[in-house]
Amino acid sequence: MAIEIEQPTVGLSKVAVSETHGEDSPYFAGWKAYDEDPYDESENPSGVIQMGLAENQVSFDLLEEYLEKHSEASTWGKGAPGFREHALFQDYHGLKSFRQAIASFMEQIRGGRAKFDPDRVVLTAGATAANELLTFILADPGDALLVPTPYYPGFDRDLRWRTGVKIVPIHCDSSNNFQVTPQALEAAYKDAEVMNIKVRGVLITNPSNPLGATIQRSVLEEILDFVTRKNIHLVSDEIYSGSAFSSSEFVSIAEILEARGYKDSERVHIVYSLSKDLGLPGFRVGTIYSYNDKVVTTARRMSSFTLISSQTQHLLASMLSDQEFTKNYIKINRERLRKRYEMIIEGLRNAGIECLKGNAGLFCWMNLSPLLKTQTREGELTLWKSIIRDLKLNISPGSSCHCSEPGWFRVCFANMRSKR
Amino acid sequence: MVFKLNNQLLSKIATGNGHGEDSPYFDGWKAYDEDPYHPTKNPKGVIQMGLAENQLCFDLIQEWLKNNPKASICTPEGAEEFRDIAIFQDYHGLPEFRNAVAKFMAKGRGNRVTFDPDRIVMSGGATGAHEMVAFCLADPGDAFLVPTPYYPGFDRDLRWRTGVQLIPVECESSNQFKVTRKALEDAYDTAQLDNIRVKGLLITNPSNPLGTILDRETLKSIVSFVNEKNIHLVCDEIYAATVFSQPDFVSISEIIEEEVECNLDLIHIVYSLSKDMGFPGFRVGIIYSYNDAVVSCARKMSSFGLVSSQTQHLIASMLSDDEFVEKFIMQNKKRLATRYSSFTNGLAQVGIKCLKTSNAGLFVWMDLRRLLKEQTIEGEIALWRVIINNVKLNVSPGSSFRCTEPGWFRVCFANMDDQTMEVALSRIKTFILKNKEAKMSVKKLCWQGSLKLSFSSRIYDEIISPHSPIPHSPLVRART
């Protein structure tokens, strides 16, 4: 005889039912439009073109060429003897050769202007995991991180969802090219104080997503002074560091610290990943580089939840320790990105559209405020919907990046092959 | 002015010890790390028997890899797929990966059930899966019931960052550590009394560390228990394909599909390729839920721990090769069975017994209660230190698995070759026989004179001849 089970639906956690995963944001609605009607040169020429995805596809040929020449190094070798060791290797320290390769790659990107110690490299499955993990370590539920606007929409999920930590925005605007100012930092800190929220750190993205611009040295110094005064942490997400069009224009927080003799550097942590610079988001390669021993140890332990496949570590250790290859790759990648950027800027300019002066990243920050019916968020979303519907372009509205000024849009240019 | 950055500037989660590494479980590992056994370079080193790894079938995998170069995107044959795989970061996972895993899970259960690829969610190993499931099902302060003894990692995986608690469901050797209805009810009632909300029950089947499977009756009883209490059931089936002898493994998926009326929204399976295939380095964790909302939520959360697309691609290739998979599963069982019986026979020769109902897993649950000087955790740890320092074997003490009875040890046997196993066995035999000798000579001395002997290591008191039916009390010994 069947048991009648009469009960309310068994509950899931608050985290599970909350919407902090962020997928209901308009950022993703455009993606859905693309998913339902994706552009294809031959099969669907009138489909939606994906320009909302910050992927780097401009330099794959270089990677493929490397693999062709070095298939011995990157596979398990004849008879697959290395396979067993790697299949078993689950040490959360990660393959030493891989950490060394990442450290040296990061040094090369910064033109040798900063040194990285492989023993401070902690591996995570993507920058998504790295940012969440750091948040778990630096802040308690209910505390806040200050983040300059506009910022990458994924932060709403990565920094807040499971951690219970809040984001308090540092408002930036076009009057000074959206740069962070000491006043804005203080104002954000006060905003938090007024709400009785404890600020644990500042998180910056340098080069910036969505602005596509590097943060100037003087601004970095000001931010570092600010966090030092307030005795809080600084997380610098440098995921686009290898995508700055010219090496000399990117200044890493690591360089500032080195110039200061690493005094008081335990409050600084860098996030990096190979998803943008190398165009390998599928491989889930993220890293946390911290100048704080306790953070390194704890992050390493926590990385158990999100380790990088040893198969992938093995492949990339080979590739990234080939310094001739990496030097060449970095240089060519920068040039190609710059060319794409200039092409798109010119095209837009001819159409009467201005962009923020950018020098990095896989996108440009476009100003469509002259086209808005009303200078409001609603006006921006209305324009955005018509761009998707009529122009069949998925671009990202500034409001999804928490931009305080309506009318700005992020347009990605590196995730496609041909001219469109 | 210098502002000092101290530990208070990290979170409570960071500064607490929820990472679990202060447990004695890890002391043995440290001993091993500092002095690891090697047949030629360090033959006197510590043999690692605390690591539940499956190293018995790599030759089969290596052969398959040689014959299937397309499975790797780094070979000339497979490189044309490099670009597409490298940019694939969709948290649904490669369809061919999910299909292959679903098929493998079915085969590992004798094809008695099928799995829907769309319910498969990826995670960073089973470690990531357990934490993710806890985040989905429970709020901070809520609890999961877990039968003891259980895998020490659960303390970290389910509790550390989630704030969830674990409440033990106590099992005893008197009935082979079966999970009884009474034990479940007792644990549940304890929680109620302490005002703790129970959100679910976590079982590991086959069990780590016991190496036993849950029988049909127990599983049915568990299913009706969770339905009555309206709590979730999480089944960790990570050792499913390591069942090497009768009785057959019964998966929760079989129970709910054939026998009992059950609210499917309560049922979730955690799986991984780390044990059945021996791929812990590849971080292939799987959550399989019968609850749509959980699938959806877990999928979003999986962004924090996706499986590398390179690995998904390799696994998809490998596990869709039906012939290979069938051969692998069969060989795996065979080799585990052989290893298990060699090892337990060797132990039996010196009177060491293991849990007799074990027929799965990568380890034995060894009964060393007779060797304890006191039947307490301290007694167990004392014996354990002797085993590590003198016998030079890293084994895992039952207390680290929260076993309520002192004297049990988990000893892994599948992470080494035959020779190393022989070395380990001979060390154990030597140790046991030496103790017996010491006992015999003590006895002689006692009979010969009225010497008052004080033993620096009174564990020898407890060693009795394998054939003696009468256990002597320590008190009697000391006075002789």
XYZ file of N, CA, C and O in Angstrom, chain A residues 59-153:
380
model
N 44.404 34.765 -30.336
C 45.758 34.193 -30.403
C 45.819 32.678 -30.302
O 46.857 32.118 -29.959
N 44.728 32.008 -30.621
C 44.716 30.552 -30.539
C 45.734 29.888 -31.449
O 46.288 28.846 -31.111
N 45.953 30.502 -32.604
C 46.881 29.866 -33.532
C 48.263 29.685 -32.898
O 48.954 28.699 -33.172
N 48.632 30.621 -32.055
C 49.945 30.523 -31.397
C 49.987 29.308 -30.470
O 50.979 28.590 -30.404
N 48.872 29.097 -29.746
C 48.817 27.951 -28.841
C 48.843 26.651 -29.639
O 49.550 25.704 -29.299
N 48.060 26.641 -30.707
C 47.988 25.418 -31.514
C 49.343 25.092 -32.117
O 49.753 23.944 -32.176
N 50.028 26.146 -32.563
C 51.362 25.939 -33.144
C 52.305 25.344 -32.109
O 53.075 24.433 -32.389
N 52.215 25.862 -30.888
C 53.066 25.335 -29.826
C 52.804 23.844 -29.626
O 53.727 23.032 -29.526
N 51.532 23.483 -29.556
C 51.188 22.089 -29.307
C 51.682 21.175 -30.418
O 52.138 20.072 -30.178
N 51.579 21.673 -31.622
C 52.051 20.877 -32.745
C 53.534 20.567 -32.615
O 53.982 19.465 -32.882
N 54.288 21.581 -32.200
C 55.736 21.402 -32.120
C 56.147 20.623 -30.874
O 57.218 20.053 -30.824
N 55.325 20.670 -29.852
C 55.761 20.107 -28.578
C 54.831 19.041 -28.058
O 54.615 18.929 -26.879
N 54.279 18.237 -28.956
C 53.280 17.281 -28.478
C 53.877 16.316 -27.466
O 53.190 15.814 -26.606
N 55.177 16.071 -27.558
C 55.812 15.188 -26.572
C 55.746 15.780 -25.176
O 55.430 15.120 -24.213
N 56.062 17.041 -25.099
C 56.137 17.687 -23.781
C 54.781 17.807 -23.141
O 54.636 17.725 -21.936
N 53.758 17.998 -23.962
C 52.468 18.293 -23.360
C 51.566 17.080 -23.215
O 50.551 17.137 -22.580
N 51.973 15.966 -23.821
C 51.180 14.762 -23.559
C 51.890 13.964 -22.481
O 52.812 14.432 -21.856
N 51.469 12.766 -22.305
C 52.077 11.968 -21.255
C 53.362 11.304 -21.723
O 53.985 10.562 -21.001
N 53.749 11.534 -22.963
C 54.974 10.895 -23.440
C 54.688 9.475 -23.906
O 53.621 8.934 -23.694
N 55.640 8.866 -24.507
C 55.446 7.516 -25.060
C 55.082 6.531 -23.944
O 55.744 6.456 -22.923
N 54.033 5.804 -24.174
C 53.633 4.811 -23.183
C 52.980 5.427 -21.977
O 52.707 4.761 -20.998
N 52.737 6.719 -22.029
C 52.016 7.425 -20.964
C 52.559 7.164 -19.564
O 51.800 6.928 -18.640
N 53.864 7.195 -19.346
C 54.347 6.922 -17.989
C 54.043 8.038 -17.016
O 53.922 7.807 -15.827
N 53.901 9.254 -17.505
C 53.633 10.339 -16.567
C 52.186 10.342 -16.121
O 51.813 11.010 -15.152
N 51.357 9.597 -16.810
C 49.926 9.653 -16.563
C 49.587 9.310 -15.125
O 48.865 10.036 -14.437
N 50.141 8.210 -14.683
C 49.815 7.717 -13.339
C 50.126 8.753 -12.266
O 49.292 9.047 -11.403
N 51.313 9.323 -12.326
C 51.708 10.296 -11.305
C 50.732 11.461 -11.278
O 50.356 11.953 -10.223
N 50.351 11.914 -12.457
C 49.456 13.068 -12.493
C 48.043 12.704 -12.093
O 47.368 13.444 -11.390
N 47.602 11.531 -12.515
C 46.243 11.121 -12.165
C 46.084 11.015 -10.651
O 45.003 11.246 -10.114
N 47.179 10.680 -9.958
C 47.109 10.525 -8.507
C 47.371 11.825 -7.769
O 47.064 11.945 -6.593
N 47.961 12.796 -8.461
C 48.449 13.986 -7.778
C 47.308 14.918 -7.402
O 46.760 15.615 -8.238
N 46.960 14.956 -6.115
C 45.883 15.835 -5.677
C 46.338 16.756 -4.550
O 45.520 17.297 -3.823
N 47.639 16.913 -4.423
C 48.207 17.773 -3.397
C 47.769 19.205 -3.651
O 47.986 19.736 -4.750
N 47.201 19.835 -2.638
C 46.702 21.187 -2.865
C 47.806 22.231 -3.024
O 47.514 23.392 -3.298
N 49.056 21.824 -2.882
C 50.133 22.761 -3.200
C 50.215 22.951 -4.711
O 50.736 23.932 -5.199
N 49.722 21.957 -5.440
C 49.815 22.046 -6.890
C 51.174 21.581 -7.380
O 52.145 21.527 -6.619
N 51.258 21.243 -8.663
C 52.528 20.824 -9.257
C 53.524 21.967 -9.125
O 53.236 23.096 -9.527
N 54.702 21.662 -8.589
C 55.683 22.732 -8.384
C 56.058 23.373 -9.711
O 56.188 24.597 -9.815
N 56.215 22.538 -10.726
C 56.609 23.072 -12.031
C 55.539 24.025 -12.553
O 55.844 25.019 -13.217
N 54.291 23.743 -12.227
C 53.219 24.606 -12.693
C 53.241 25.938 -11.962
O 53.101 27.005 -12.567
N 53.438 25.884 -10.661
C 53.495 27.137 -9.894
C 54.652 27.994 -10.358
O 54.550 29.216 -10.461
N 55.774 27.323 -10.637
C 56.936 28.092 -11.108
C 56.634 28.725 -12.459
O 56.987 29.880 -12.707
N 55.944 27.956 -13.300
C 55.630 28.474 -14.625
C 54.685 29.669 -14.529
O 54.843 30.670 -15.244
N 53.709 29.576 -13.656
C 52.767 30.684 -13.489
C 53.492 31.915 -12.941
O 53.283 33.036 -13.421
N 54.331 31.700 -11.945
C 55.054 32.829 -11.351
C 55.908 33.516 -12.409
O 55.931 34.748 -12.504
N 56.586 32.719 -13.226
C 57.456 33.355 -14.212
C 56.635 34.025 -15.314
O 57.020 35.072 -15.842
N 55.477 33.457 -15.643
C 54.598 34.071 -16.642
C 54.104 35.423 -16.145
O 54.100 36.416 -16.879
N 53.734 35.462 -14.876
C 53.274 36.721 -14.292
C 54.393 37.767 -14.290
O 54.155 38.954 -14.516
N 55.620 37.307 -14.068
C 56.759 38.240 -14.095
C 56.960 38.798 -15.502
O 57.180 39.997 -15.684
N 56.859 37.904 -16.483
C 57.050 38.339 -17.862
C 56.016 39.362 -18.275
O 56.320 40.336 -18.972
N 54.784 39.138 -17.871
C 53.715 40.069 -18.224
C 54.012 41.455 -17.669
O 53.669 42.469 -18.276
N 54.653 41.485 -16.521
C 54.965 42.771 -15.911
C 56.358 43.249 -16.317
O 56.967 44.070 -15.626
N 56.832 42.717 -17.404
C 58.124 43.145 -17.945
C 59.263 42.976 -16.965
O 60.243 43.703 -16.997
N 59.122 41.995 -16.047
C 60.197 41.784 -15.080
C 60.242 42.839 -14.005
O 61.179 42.879 -13.194
N 59.227 43.706 -13.937
C 59.273 44.797 -12.970
C 58.832 44.358 -11.569
O 58.879 45.129 -10.613
N 58.383 43.120 -11.449
C 58.038 42.590 -10.129
C 58.404 41.118 -10.109
O 58.352 40.449 -11.141
N 58.747 40.615 -8.943
C 59.097 39.204 -8.827
C 57.982 38.459 -8.121
O 57.320 39.006 -7.236
N 57.773 37.203 -8.518
C 56.752 36.398 -7.863
C 57.355 35.101 -7.350
O 58.068 34.411 -8.060
N 57.073 34.782 -6.120
C 57.590 33.582 -5.468
C 56.607 32.426 -5.686
O 55.464 32.505 -5.225
N 57.040 31.360 -6.350
C 56.116 30.255 -6.632
C 55.445 29.693 -5.382
O 54.337 29.153 -5.463
N 56.079 29.829 -4.232
C 55.481 29.280 -3.017
C 54.347 30.134 -2.479
O 53.688 29.754 -1.510
N 54.141 31.280 -3.100
C 52.999 32.101 -2.698
C 51.841 31.954 -3.674
O 50.807 32.604 -3.534
N 52.034 31.110 -4.681
C 50.978 30.909 -5.670
C 50.027 29.829 -5.169
O 50.439 28.702 -4.901
N 48.751 30.157 -5.016
C 47.736 29.191 -4.615
C 46.829 28.971 -5.822
O 46.433 29.924 -6.481
N 46.527 27.714 -6.129
C 45.764 27.404 -7.339
C 44.289 27.176 -7.053
O 43.934 26.506 -6.073
N 43.434 27.716 -7.910
C 41.986 27.521 -7.771
C 41.403 27.265 -9.156
O 42.026 27.575 -10.166
N 40.197 26.712 -9.182
C 39.583 26.420 -10.479
C 38.940 27.693 -11.035
O 37.727 27.854 -11.005
N 39.781 28.553 -11.574
C 39.274 29.789 -12.161
C 39.326 30.969 -11.206
O 39.427 30.796 -9.986
N 39.282 32.182 -11.772
C 39.298 33.391 -10.945
C 37.987 33.512 -10.173
O 37.941 34.100 -9.091
N 36.919 32.943 -10.720
C 35.629 32.912 -10.028
C 35.810 32.335 -8.627
O 35.391 32.930 -7.634
N 36.474 31.178 -8.576
C 36.715 30.532 -7.286
C 37.703 31.336 -6.442
O 37.555 31.430 -5.220
N 38.709 31.930 -7.091
C 39.734 32.682 -6.354
C 39.111 33.863 -5.617
O 39.392 34.102 -4.434
N 38.270 34.602 -6.307
C 37.658 35.767 -5.672
C 36.748 35.364 -4.517
O 36.742 36.003 -3.461
N 35.992 34.270 -4.708
C 35.109 33.825 -3.625
C 35.939 33.360 -2.425
O 35.675 33.693 -1.282
N 36.986 32.598 -2.728
C 37.818 32.046 -1.677
C 38.463 33.147 -0.839
O 38.469 33.108 0.392
N 38.997 34.146 -1.508
C 39.617 35.257 -0.783
C 38.594 35.952 0.102
O 38.882 36.335 1.234
N 37.389 36.097 -0.421
C 36.350 36.759 0.361
C 36.042 35.970 1.632
O 35.892 36.540 2.711
N 35.980 34.655 1.512
C 35.752 33.811 2.691
C 36.849 34.033 3.731
O 36.611 33.926 4.933
N 38.049 34.306 3.258
C 39.184 34.429 4.168
C 39.306 35.818 4.769
O 39.760 35.982 5.906
N 38.920 36.821 4.004
C 39.173 38.187 4.465
C 37.994 38.815 5.200
O 38.171 39.816 5.888
N 36.799 38.263 5.033
C 35.617 38.913 5.602
C 34.646 37.913 6.196
O 34.560 36.767 5.744
N 33.902 38.363 7.212
C 32.860 37.538 7.812
C 31.523 37.893 7.174
O 31.364 38.967 6.590
N 30.507 37.005 7.313
C 29.179 37.332 6.776
C 28.698 38.660 7.341
O 28.849 38.917 8.538
N 28.142 39.505 6.476
C 27.665 40.804 6.937
C 28.688 41.914 6.764
O 28.330 43.098 6.733
N 29.979 41.540 6.615
C 31.007 42.556 6.374
C 30.939 42.988 4.909
O 30.177 42.413 4.120
N 31.767 43.971 4.543
C 31.735 44.447 3.159
C 33.112 44.589 2.536
O 34.120 44.790 3.215
N 33.110 44.464 1.215
C 34.268 44.847 0.420
C 33.853 46.074 -0.381
O 32.710 46.154 -0.850
N 34.763 47.023 -0.534
C 34.485 48.196 -1.364
C 34.966 47.896 -2.776
O 36.098 47.437 -2.962
N 34.109 48.147 -3.759
C 34.471 47.853 -5.150
C 34.142 49.047 -6.031
O 33.003 49.529 -6.004
N 35.111 49.563 -6.804
C 34.834 50.699 -7.676
C 33.827 50.323 -8.756
O 33.893 49.212 -9.305
N 32.907 51.230 -9.063
C 31.973 51.004 -10.165
C 32.492 51.746 -11.377
O 33.175 52.768 -11.232
N 32.170 51.295 -12.605
C 31.456 50.055 -12.886
C 32.348 48.818 -12.683
O 33.562 48.909 -12.817
N 31.718 47.707 -12.316
C 32.510 46.493 -12.121
C 31.882 45.280 -12.788
O 30.716 45.277 -13.169
N 32.684 44.241 -12.943
C 32.287 42.971 -13.545
C 31.058 42.409 -12.803
O 31.105 42.207 -11.594
N 29.945 42.153 -13.517
C 28.717 41.719 -12.853
C 28.885 40.432 -12.044
O 28.171 40.226 -11.066
